[in-house]
Amino acid sequence: MAVDREDSSVMSIANILKSFRYWPRIMGLLWATDAKSLIAIMILNLFHGISPIIVLILTKDLINSITYSWTEGFNVILKAFAILVAFTLLSQLLNLIQSYIESLFKVLLMNRINKLIMEKSVSLSLKDFENSEVQDALKLAQNEAGHRPYQIMQQMMSLISGIVTLISAAGMLIIFRWWMAFILLIIPFTSFYSFLRIGQQEFLVQYNRIPKMRKAWYYSYLMTNDKNFKEVKLYQLGKYLQRCYNGLFKSFYKEDKKIAKKRLSTGIIFQVINVIANVLMMVVVLRSAFLREIEIGTVVALTQTITMTQSNSQALISGILSLCQHNLFLKQLFIFLDLKVSKNDKGKRTDIMEIETVEFKNVSFMYPDTNRYALNNVSFKLKRGETMAIVGRNGSGKTTLMKILTGLYDDFKGDILINGISIRSFNQEALRNHMAVVCQDFVQYELNMRHNIGFGNVNRLERDDELLESARRAGIDDLVDQLPHGLDTQIGRLFDQGSQLSGGQWQRVAIARAFMRKADLYILDEPSSMLDPESELQVFEKFRELIHQHIGIFISHRYTSIKYADHIIMMDQGEVVEQGSHIELMKKDSMYAYLYKMQLSAYSDNDKEEVQYEMVSGDR
């Protein structure tokens, strides 16, 4: 999957106009968020648009009523004043109501956008998620799309009210001198192209810096995340990382300053033109008053109308430019939401009662953008009740095999058979319900212990007996008992009152999470990398108990831990170079035996004698 970065970054009038095609989707998004609030906001904005002209007319009537009162009495003034006060109070009340509705609507809209982004993220495959362009699209969606839809809504509403105000104000000027309205409307439109070009440049700057922004975030993450603190401190990386972050920030600031200068200089030029036009028109109005062609109230109304027409025409152009820019940013949200999901499980089999057999048949796999097979023609078969260990040097394909089996990658050659049926025929979610996995890079959930174990089966989160049984099987029942609030104790240091665990304890929690799942196939990828030898032995003993009458696969670098497996696969450069039982492989005296003996060379002489005994007593 690739994000169409080139098309997204081509800045032209045509592309900006194309970006408006998302308006129906934006309106659909706004409508789905809260239709009643949206209607109320639109009505209130229409009132807000016509309100200034009504105030202007009422003010004109009030001033002119002073002249009329000399012959008709003071009541004329009181009546005009009462109407103005009543309308002002009504306008202020409606403004407060509008602010209230909009504040709640904004919260709902941002929540809906975040939900859409999260839903899309979890629907992607691992291949998609590891794509840097997809990560860029996700980052921009998270950074910009959360507030842009609301800003677009506000801008649209402001445009509607601004157009109403502008038409009303221009109408008053047309009655007095039509050419004044024409000049005040045309001047801002002459600035449109200049500000549009600046907006284009600003978008391109923001768009092209996305990879650098992700790197800046990562530098900040390294310095502020507790998991990195020890190494950053011990290796004295803090100042270096700060310099890296500051270097990126300075480059961002330099680009932003350049754009700001262009916007300032362009704004000054057109502001001077506006002021000159404004002054000339004011002179025309004042001269008409001097010649007694208009009343004093009308003078006030016309001078305010000139100012209002000018400011609203400028605001209208500015609003259109902002909408263009918002559209270009919001387009990235829809690009991300429209990413095609690689895997389609519609119509696939869900009738999986139990996994009886797992068979790899000539499976080969190559990671995207590489030309070397991570797996090459791998074949083996496992039946219920059997265990298999996968060993090999780093980069030999052990973890890749696990990713293929669990459906994290699906574009492999050959086939994987579950109960004799191709894995491609099964619904992945249904199949994963029968699997329990401890990943090499397992997650340390900064939540309570209940969730850390219970995430293995979220439907059983409240079953304390099952949670404690899984903890017992993983050998952490004593740990749970010692926690201040048992299963409900906060784990980690990210939130208040958290209890931090050691690396080995975190790993056992991850194993307990896998044990929580009532699975047919258990896969442990480096389940003992953080455990001491005694704990490691306990874990594998519990694992052998757990997978009785199930299928077990575990990946390990510790050869002493896997010698009791029914089958051992030795992998090298993506290929299965040896397979058999521990005794059979020791008798072959090839790569497996060499690595096994090399690992034991650091152990006691008794262990070495055990190796010698195993090699000569192969019939045992």
XYZ file of C-alpha atoms in Angstrom:
620
model
C 0.000 0.000 0.000
C 1.313 3.426 -0.915
C 0.031 6.888 -0.166
C -0.215 9.103 -3.221
C 2.199 11.708 -1.887
C 2.991 13.197 -5.288
C -0.625 13.949 -6.139
C -1.234 15.294 -2.643
C 1.619 17.765 -2.809
C 0.955 19.229 -6.267
C -0.262 22.730 -5.460
C -2.399 24.335 -8.146
C -5.729 26.130 -8.465
C -7.165 22.952 -10.003
C -6.046 20.813 -7.053
C -7.399 23.341 -4.569
C -10.758 23.310 -6.341
C -10.663 19.500 -6.367
C -10.150 19.529 -2.617
C -13.652 21.026 -2.257
C -15.058 17.695 -3.408
C -14.627 16.591 0.196
C -17.259 19.084 1.360
C -20.121 16.565 1.039
C -18.120 14.138 3.195
C -17.328 16.918 5.654
C -21.002 17.814 5.895
C -21.846 14.135 6.301
C -19.298 13.925 9.085
C -20.727 17.002 10.795
C -24.290 15.747 10.371
C -23.443 12.322 11.782
C -21.765 13.949 14.789
C -24.894 15.795 15.987
C -27.505 16.846 13.410
C -29.609 18.960 15.782
C -26.638 20.982 17.004
C -25.445 21.509 13.424
C -28.849 22.908 12.372
C -28.923 25.191 15.415
C -25.408 26.465 14.675
C -26.336 27.215 11.047
C -29.480 29.165 12.040
C -27.604 31.150 14.680
C -24.862 31.999 12.173
C -27.434 33.338 9.721
C -28.787 35.566 12.495
C -25.213 36.575 13.333
C -24.725 37.597 9.692
C -27.703 39.916 9.479
C -27.390 41.229 13.049
C -24.758 43.968 12.317
C -26.922 45.520 9.609
C -29.967 45.516 11.883
C -27.922 47.195 14.632
C -26.666 49.708 12.077
C -30.199 50.552 10.914
C -31.480 50.797 14.507
C -28.574 53.077 15.411
C -29.320 55.299 12.392
C -32.991 55.502 13.454
C -32.001 56.375 17.022
C -29.751 59.240 15.913
C -32.312 60.561 13.437
C -35.030 60.287 16.110
C -33.273 63.068 18.000
C -34.166 65.449 15.180
C -37.742 64.136 15.035
C -38.148 64.494 18.831
C -37.912 68.270 18.567
C -41.378 68.270 17.006
C -42.852 64.902 18.117
C -41.561 64.612 21.702
C -38.995 62.606 23.727
C -41.010 59.399 23.410
C -39.698 58.997 19.867
C -36.147 58.726 21.216
C -37.174 56.330 23.999
C -38.942 54.049 21.541
C -35.957 53.899 19.156
C -33.575 53.379 22.083
C -35.706 50.580 23.608
C -35.775 48.704 20.304
C -31.981 48.953 19.971
C -31.406 47.787 23.560
C -33.838 44.855 23.176
C -32.196 43.697 19.960
C -28.712 44.039 21.492
C -29.744 41.907 24.477
C -31.292 39.299 22.178
C -28.140 39.233 20.039
C -25.868 38.771 23.051
C -28.084 36.009 24.460
C -28.027 34.129 21.144
C -24.239 34.543 20.958
C -23.906 32.898 24.380
C -26.189 30.044 23.294
C -24.176 29.628 20.094
C -20.888 29.453 22.027
C -22.384 26.820 24.330
C -23.619 24.620 21.462
C -20.393 25.002 19.467
C -18.159 24.100 22.434
C -20.022 20.821 22.955
C -20.181 20.122 19.229
C -16.409 20.577 18.940
C -15.800 17.933 21.622
C -18.116 15.463 19.876
C -16.543 16.131 16.480
C -12.959 15.670 17.672
C -13.959 12.445 19.406
C -15.602 11.157 16.226
C -12.524 11.967 14.141
C -10.238 10.206 16.621
C -12.508 7.164 16.592
C -12.392 7.029 12.792
C -8.599 7.242 12.819
C -8.304 4.525 15.476
C -10.772 2.257 13.684
C -8.820 2.650 10.462
C -5.505 2.023 12.205
C -6.582 -1.281 13.723
C -7.987 -2.432 10.367
C -4.608 -2.091 8.634
C -2.240 -5.002 8.223
C 1.245 -5.095 9.714
C 2.673 -4.513 6.228
C 0.569 -1.372 5.906
C 1.469 -0.149 9.381
C 5.200 -0.591 8.774
C 4.967 1.528 5.600
C 6.623 4.913 6.266
C 4.224 6.706 3.902
C 1.238 5.285 5.758
C 2.830 6.457 9.007
C 3.222 9.946 7.512
C -0.452 9.976 6.512
C -1.435 8.789 9.989
C 0.725 11.447 11.651
C -0.778 14.237 9.557
C -4.281 12.916 10.195
C -3.637 12.899 13.941
C -1.935 16.300 14.006
C -4.238 18.237 11.720
C -7.518 16.432 11.175
C -8.536 16.510 14.827
C -9.250 20.251 14.719
C -9.448 21.002 10.990
C -13.008 19.682 10.475
C -14.291 21.963 13.238
C -12.309 24.890 11.844
C -13.779 24.215 8.398
C -17.264 24.169 9.910
C -16.567 27.468 11.655
C -15.156 28.921 8.462
C -18.163 27.787 6.460
C -20.529 29.298 9.001
C -18.506 32.536 9.072
C -18.631 32.704 5.285
C -22.402 32.323 5.321
C -22.872 35.056 7.920
C -20.204 37.193 6.240
C -21.921 36.961 2.869
C -25.244 37.959 4.434
C -23.596 40.934 6.168
C -21.689 41.925 3.043
C -24.745 41.834 0.782
C -26.770 43.858 3.279
C -24.018 46.436 3.781
C -23.261 46.678 0.075
C -26.993 47.216 -0.563
C -26.978 50.313 1.627
C -23.952 51.689 -0.216
C -25.445 50.947 -3.636
C -28.452 53.102 -2.723
C -26.074 55.988 -1.894
C -23.267 55.583 -4.482
C -23.086 52.264 -6.374
C -19.416 52.716 -7.363
C -18.360 52.821 -3.702
C -19.703 49.308 -3.119
C -17.951 48.118 -6.296
C -14.547 49.498 -5.207
C -14.819 48.106 -1.680
C -15.698 44.662 -3.064
C -13.097 44.527 -5.832
C -10.011 45.569 -3.828
C -9.939 42.474 -1.553
C -10.438 40.150 -4.524
C -7.282 41.564 -6.117
C -5.343 40.286 -3.098
C -6.813 36.786 -3.395
C -4.172 35.353 -5.714
C -1.254 36.752 -3.716
C -2.501 35.309 -0.442
C -3.429 32.062 -2.196
C 0.178 31.598 -3.319
C 1.360 32.181 0.244
C -1.165 29.605 1.473
C 0.118 27.127 -1.103
C 3.688 27.628 0.057
C 2.659 27.208 3.699
C 0.899 23.944 2.936
C 3.894 22.594 1.013
C 6.220 23.506 3.863
C 3.986 21.718 6.384
C 3.472 18.740 4.110
C 7.122 18.211 3.226
C 8.269 18.408 6.834
C 6.093 15.494 8.013
C 8.979 12.968 8.115
C 11.117 15.483 10.033
C 8.229 16.174 12.409
C 7.984 12.467 13.173
C 11.723 12.424 13.856
C 11.429 15.476 16.127
C 8.632 13.693 17.998
C 10.852 10.635 18.334
C 13.732 12.648 19.797
C 11.284 14.100 22.327
C 9.916 10.614 23.037
C 13.413 9.263 23.731
C 14.024 11.987 26.293
C 10.635 11.845 28.027
C 9.683 8.153 28.069
C 10.551 6.192 31.198
C 11.593 3.100 29.218
C 14.429 5.047 27.614
C 15.485 7.066 30.659
C 18.164 4.719 32.021
C 20.066 4.328 28.773
C 19.762 8.002 27.858
C 21.113 8.853 31.306
C 23.895 6.269 31.392
C 25.163 7.021 27.900
C 24.715 10.777 28.479
C 22.594 11.144 25.387
C 20.382 13.948 26.716
C 22.361 16.908 25.355
C 22.934 15.245 21.987
C 19.239 14.403 21.578
C 18.332 17.959 22.582
C 20.694 19.301 19.912
C 19.078 17.031 17.316
C 15.612 18.201 18.357
C 16.642 21.863 18.456
C 18.212 21.567 15.011
C 14.939 20.365 13.542
C 12.975 23.025 15.418
C 15.256 25.774 14.100
C 14.738 24.576 10.545
C 10.963 24.607 11.115
C 11.130 28.098 12.618
C 13.233 29.408 9.718
C 10.664 28.152 7.209
C 7.734 29.543 9.221
C 9.448 32.922 9.601
C 9.992 33.165 5.846
C 6.294 32.501 5.182
C 5.263 34.965 7.909
C 7.399 37.717 6.333
C 5.766 37.174 2.956
C 2.333 37.323 4.541
C 3.258 40.511 6.432
C 4.652 42.378 3.394
C 1.687 41.410 1.203
C -0.740 42.379 3.947
C 0.865 45.817 4.387
C 0.598 46.602 0.643
C -3.089 45.777 0.402
C -3.873 47.406 3.749
C -2.439 50.722 2.493
C -4.599 50.453 -0.633
C -7.665 49.760 1.530
C -6.989 52.722 3.818
C -6.608 55.120 0.845
C -9.903 53.912 -0.675
C -11.604 54.156 2.726
C -10.444 57.744 3.267
C -11.633 58.875 -0.167
C -15.098 57.415 0.388
C -15.379 58.958 3.837
C -14.647 62.347 2.251
C -17.514 61.775 -0.225
C -19.928 60.970 2.634
C -18.844 63.958 4.721
C -19.187 66.282 1.719
C -22.729 65.019 1.128
C -23.520 65.763 4.778
C -22.014 69.246 4.418
C -24.250 69.865 1.406
C -27.228 68.613 3.511
C -27.953 65.811 1.062
C -28.156 63.282 3.948
C -29.076 63.328 7.657
C -26.594 62.960 10.522
C -27.841 59.441 11.346
C -27.352 58.457 7.739
C -23.777 59.817 7.881
C -23.060 57.569 10.857
C -24.683 54.596 9.122
C -22.775 55.148 5.847
C -19.392 55.583 7.523
C -19.949 52.389 9.497
C -21.215 50.639 6.375
C -18.050 51.567 4.482
C -15.931 50.157 7.291
C -18.163 47.081 7.548
C -18.143 46.408 3.802
C -14.391 46.744 3.685
C -13.767 44.497 6.701
C -16.327 41.897 5.585
C -14.998 41.729 2.033
C -11.499 41.235 3.453
C -12.799 38.638 5.906
C -14.602 36.863 3.084
C -11.429 36.584 1.004
C -9.442 35.541 4.055
C -12.117 32.959 4.859
C -12.005 31.508 1.344
C -8.207 31.276 1.542
C -8.428 29.587 4.947
C -10.972 27.134 3.589
C -8.628 26.286 0.720
C -5.833 25.611 3.176
C -8.070 23.667 5.553
C -9.324 21.580 2.645
C -5.794 20.664 1.603
C -4.952 19.547 5.126
C -8.259 17.770 5.622
C -7.722 15.962 2.344
C -4.954 14.048 4.141
C -7.487 12.741 6.654
C -9.604 11.261 3.884
C -6.493 9.922 2.118
C -5.718 8.002 5.310
C -9.306 6.894 5.919
C -9.565 5.760 2.282
C -6.469 3.568 2.408
C -7.412 0.162 1.120
C -7.126 -2.574 3.690
C -4.926 -5.353 2.356
C -6.907 -8.202 3.847
C -10.558 -8.872 3.074
C -12.114 -11.590 5.228
C -15.623 -11.200 3.839
C -17.163 -14.565 3.041
C -14.258 -16.587 4.460
C -14.644 -19.569 6.751
C -15.341 -19.026 10.424
C -16.275 -22.651 11.230
C -13.119 -23.462 13.179
C -13.940 -25.841 16.008
C -10.379 -26.738 17.050
C -6.958 -26.607 15.434
C -5.822 -30.196 15.014
C -2.896 -29.762 12.616
C -0.655 -26.967 11.313
C 1.379 -27.561 8.165
C 3.756 -25.319 6.238
C 4.129 -26.365 2.595
C 7.015 -24.744 0.734
C 6.345 -21.323 2.291
C 8.459 -18.426 1.026
C 8.196 -14.770 1.950
C 9.995 -11.560 1.050
C 9.540 -8.279 2.959
C 8.401 -5.257 0.930
C 11.178 -3.300 -0.791
C 13.710 -6.093 -0.326
C 15.147 -8.615 -2.765
C 16.037 -11.366 -0.282
C 13.750 -14.082 1.008
C 13.138 -13.891 4.760
C 11.618 -17.380 4.455
C 12.569 -19.742 1.673
C 10.730 -22.984 0.957
C 9.901 -23.774 4.610
C 7.977 -27.005 5.275
C 6.955 -28.821 8.462
C 3.863 -30.314 10.110
C 2.571 -30.301 13.681
C -0.302 -32.217 15.256
C -2.329 -31.685 18.413
C -0.309 -32.593 21.496
C 3.041 -31.814 19.857
C 5.509 -29.036 20.589
C 8.000 -27.477 18.215
C 10.958 -25.226 18.946
C 12.438 -22.891 16.353
C 16.075 -21.902 16.776
C 18.677 -20.113 14.734
C 20.903 -17.080 14.598
C 19.502 -13.555 14.543
C 17.848 -12.764 11.225
C 17.333 -16.406 10.306
C 13.561 -15.978 9.880
C 12.216 -17.310 13.179
C 9.975 -14.360 14.060
C 8.970 -13.920 10.410
C 7.599 -17.448 10.479
C 5.440 -16.506 13.468
C 4.162 -13.376 11.675
C 3.161 -15.458 8.658
C 1.400 -18.097 10.749
C -0.613 -15.513 12.710
C -1.674 -13.677 9.549
C 0.261 -10.461 10.218
C 1.660 -10.922 6.713
C -0.417 -12.707 4.091
C 1.412 -12.214 0.789
C 3.541 -15.360 1.004
C 4.201 -18.068 -1.533
C 3.373 -21.689 -0.901
C 0.648 -22.527 1.597
C -0.122 -22.989 5.263
C -2.730 -25.621 6.061
C -4.913 -25.530 9.165
C -6.606 -28.897 9.591
C -5.652 -29.583 5.978
C -7.334 -26.387 4.695
C -5.461 -23.384 3.333
C -5.089 -20.575 5.872
C -6.170 -18.199 3.104
C -9.659 -19.720 3.304
C -10.200 -18.697 6.931
C -11.420 -15.468 8.454
C -8.344 -14.129 10.241
C -10.192 -12.894 13.315
C -11.901 -16.257 13.729
C -8.567 -18.046 13.338
C -6.775 -15.796 15.822
C -9.404 -16.646 18.439
C -7.756 -20.080 18.514
C -4.226 -18.708 18.955
C -2.301 -17.290 21.920
C 0.932 -15.428 21.241
C 3.705 -13.910 23.323
C 5.528 -11.540 20.996
C 9.234 -10.857 21.259
C 8.428 -7.157 21.613
C 5.470 -7.721 23.928
C 3.499 -4.716 25.176
C 3.842 -3.414 28.702
C 0.346 -2.011 29.236
C 0.427 0.968 31.598
C -2.875 -0.194 33.097
C -3.797 -2.311 36.093
C -2.756 -5.950 36.460
C -6.284 -7.108 35.618
C -6.017 -5.623 32.137
C -2.408 -6.717 31.660
C -3.431 -10.339 32.127
C -7.046 -10.082 30.999
C -6.227 -8.619 27.587
C -5.497 -12.204 26.605
C -9.276 -12.675 26.677
C -11.107 -9.372 27.127
C -14.427 -11.162 27.545
C -13.138 -12.662 30.833
C -11.721 -9.510 32.418
C -13.972 -9.834 35.447
C -13.253 -13.534 36.085
C -10.787 -13.198 38.946
C -10.426 -16.969 39.299
C -9.264 -17.339 35.694
C -6.972 -14.319 35.921
C -5.322 -15.703 39.052
C -5.004 -19.154 37.486
C -3.209 -17.649 34.484
C -0.943 -15.755 36.889
C -0.199 -19.016 38.726
C 0.674 -20.797 35.492
C 3.078 -17.983 34.588
C 4.588 -18.088 38.076
C 3.504 -14.579 39.136
C 0.733 -15.492 41.589
C 2.989 -14.423 44.488
C 3.654 -11.127 42.715
C -0.069 -10.453 42.319
C -0.673 -11.271 45.991
C 1.994 -8.769 47.065
C 0.583 -5.889 45.000
C -1.246 -3.234 47.078
C -4.592 -3.788 45.385
C -4.052 -7.196 43.840
C -5.375 -7.456 40.303
C -6.597 -3.873 40.410
C -3.133 -2.418 41.100
C -1.883 0.102 38.541
C 1.239 -1.207 36.787
C 4.034 0.986 35.418
C 4.983 4.576 36.199
C 3.020 6.448 33.550
C 0.032 7.051 35.858
C -0.340 7.794 39.554
C 0.191 5.087 42.185
C 1.753 2.709 39.671
C 3.890 -0.248 40.735
C 6.879 -0.756 38.438
C 7.938 -4.283 37.492
C 11.288 -5.694 36.476
C 11.881 -6.803 32.890
C 11.467 -10.463 33.849
C 8.226 -9.744 35.720
C 6.829 -7.861 32.746
C 7.684 -10.839 30.556
C 5.901 -13.247 32.887
C 2.858 -10.969 32.810
C 2.905 -11.222 29.006
C 3.080 -15.021 29.324
C 0.149 -14.980 31.771
C -1.759 -12.964 29.166
C -1.214 -15.735 26.622
C -2.200 -18.386 29.182
C -5.462 -16.492 29.741
C -6.537 -17.383 26.226
C -8.180 -20.770 25.807
C -6.350 -21.506 22.597
C -5.494 -24.509 20.470
C -2.187 -23.088 19.252
C 0.276 -21.366 21.593
C 3.215 -19.408 20.180
C 5.951 -18.009 22.405
C 8.522 -15.814 20.670
C 11.579 -15.459 22.936
C 9.439 -15.944 26.064
C 12.445 -16.167 28.380
C 14.782 -13.472 27.076
C 14.440 -11.458 30.319
C 14.244 -14.409 32.711
C 16.944 -15.949 34.864
C 17.663 -19.681 34.293
C 15.495 -20.809 37.221
C 12.526 -18.718 36.114
C 13.085 -19.839 32.547
C 12.867 -23.498 33.559
C 9.663 -22.831 35.511
C 8.062 -21.059 32.546
C 8.824 -23.901 30.155
C 7.553 -26.489 32.628
C 4.290 -24.533 32.936
C 4.182 -24.170 29.176
C 4.503 -27.919 28.668
C 1.664 -28.451 31.154
C -0.507 -25.874 29.415
C -0.154 -27.220 25.893
C -1.030 -30.794 26.811
C -3.429 -31.828 24.050
C -2.704 -28.544 22.259
C -0.077 -27.376 19.766
C 2.887 -25.397 21.053
C 5.518 -23.417 19.141
C 8.256 -21.501 20.886
C 11.158 -19.524 19.534
C 14.268 -19.189 21.642
C 17.972 -18.437 21.586
C 18.517 -20.600 24.668
C 19.064 -24.097 23.398
C 18.935 -25.613 26.880
C 15.296 -24.527 27.139
C 14.032 -26.254 24.030
C 15.700 -29.642 24.099
C 12.534 -31.311 25.414
C 10.420 -30.176 22.457
C 9.014 -32.936 20.238
C 10.377 -31.230 17.125
C 13.190 -28.737 16.698
C 13.684 -26.683 13.557
C 17.079 -25.120 12.922
C 16.827 -22.100 10.634
C 19.544 -20.225 8.791
C 19.048 -17.375 6.308
C 15.343 -18.114 5.993
C 15.701 -21.837 5.332
C 15.175 -24.937 7.474
C 18.643 -26.475 7.535
C 17.963 -29.119 10.186
C 14.949 -30.580 11.939
C 14.300 -33.395 14.352
C 14.360 -34.042 18.086
C 17.138 -32.722 20.312
C 18.815 -36.120 20.468
C 18.593 -36.622 16.707
C 20.118 -33.224 16.030
C 22.910 -33.794 18.540
C 23.748 -37.069 16.806
C 24.003 -35.259 13.472
C 26.663 -33.075 15.065
C 25.987 -30.206 12.672
C 24.957 -26.553 13.167
C 22.469 -27.218 15.974
C 24.931 -29.338 17.936
C 27.689 -26.769 17.406
C 25.584 -23.864 18.681
C 24.192 -25.938 21.552
C 27.646 -26.939 22.750
C 28.986 -23.410 22.277
C 26.192 -22.039 24.474
C 26.908 -24.640 27.123
C 30.613 -23.908 27.063
C 30.035 -21.168 29.637
C 28.297 -23.608 31.966
C 29.676 -26.119 34.455
C 31.579 -29.279 33.636
C 28.555 -31.286 34.726
C 26.534 -29.710 31.942
C 29.286 -30.528 29.453
C 29.261 -34.154 30.608
C 25.502 -34.201 30.077
C 26.044 -33.182 26.445
C 28.547 -36.021 25.990
C 26.070 -38.479 27.515
C 23.211 -37.317 25.311
C 25.319 -37.728 22.184
C 26.215 -41.373 22.931
C 22.811 -42.453 24.307
C 20.620 -41.554 21.364
C 18.224 -44.472 21.906
C 17.007 -43.112 25.207
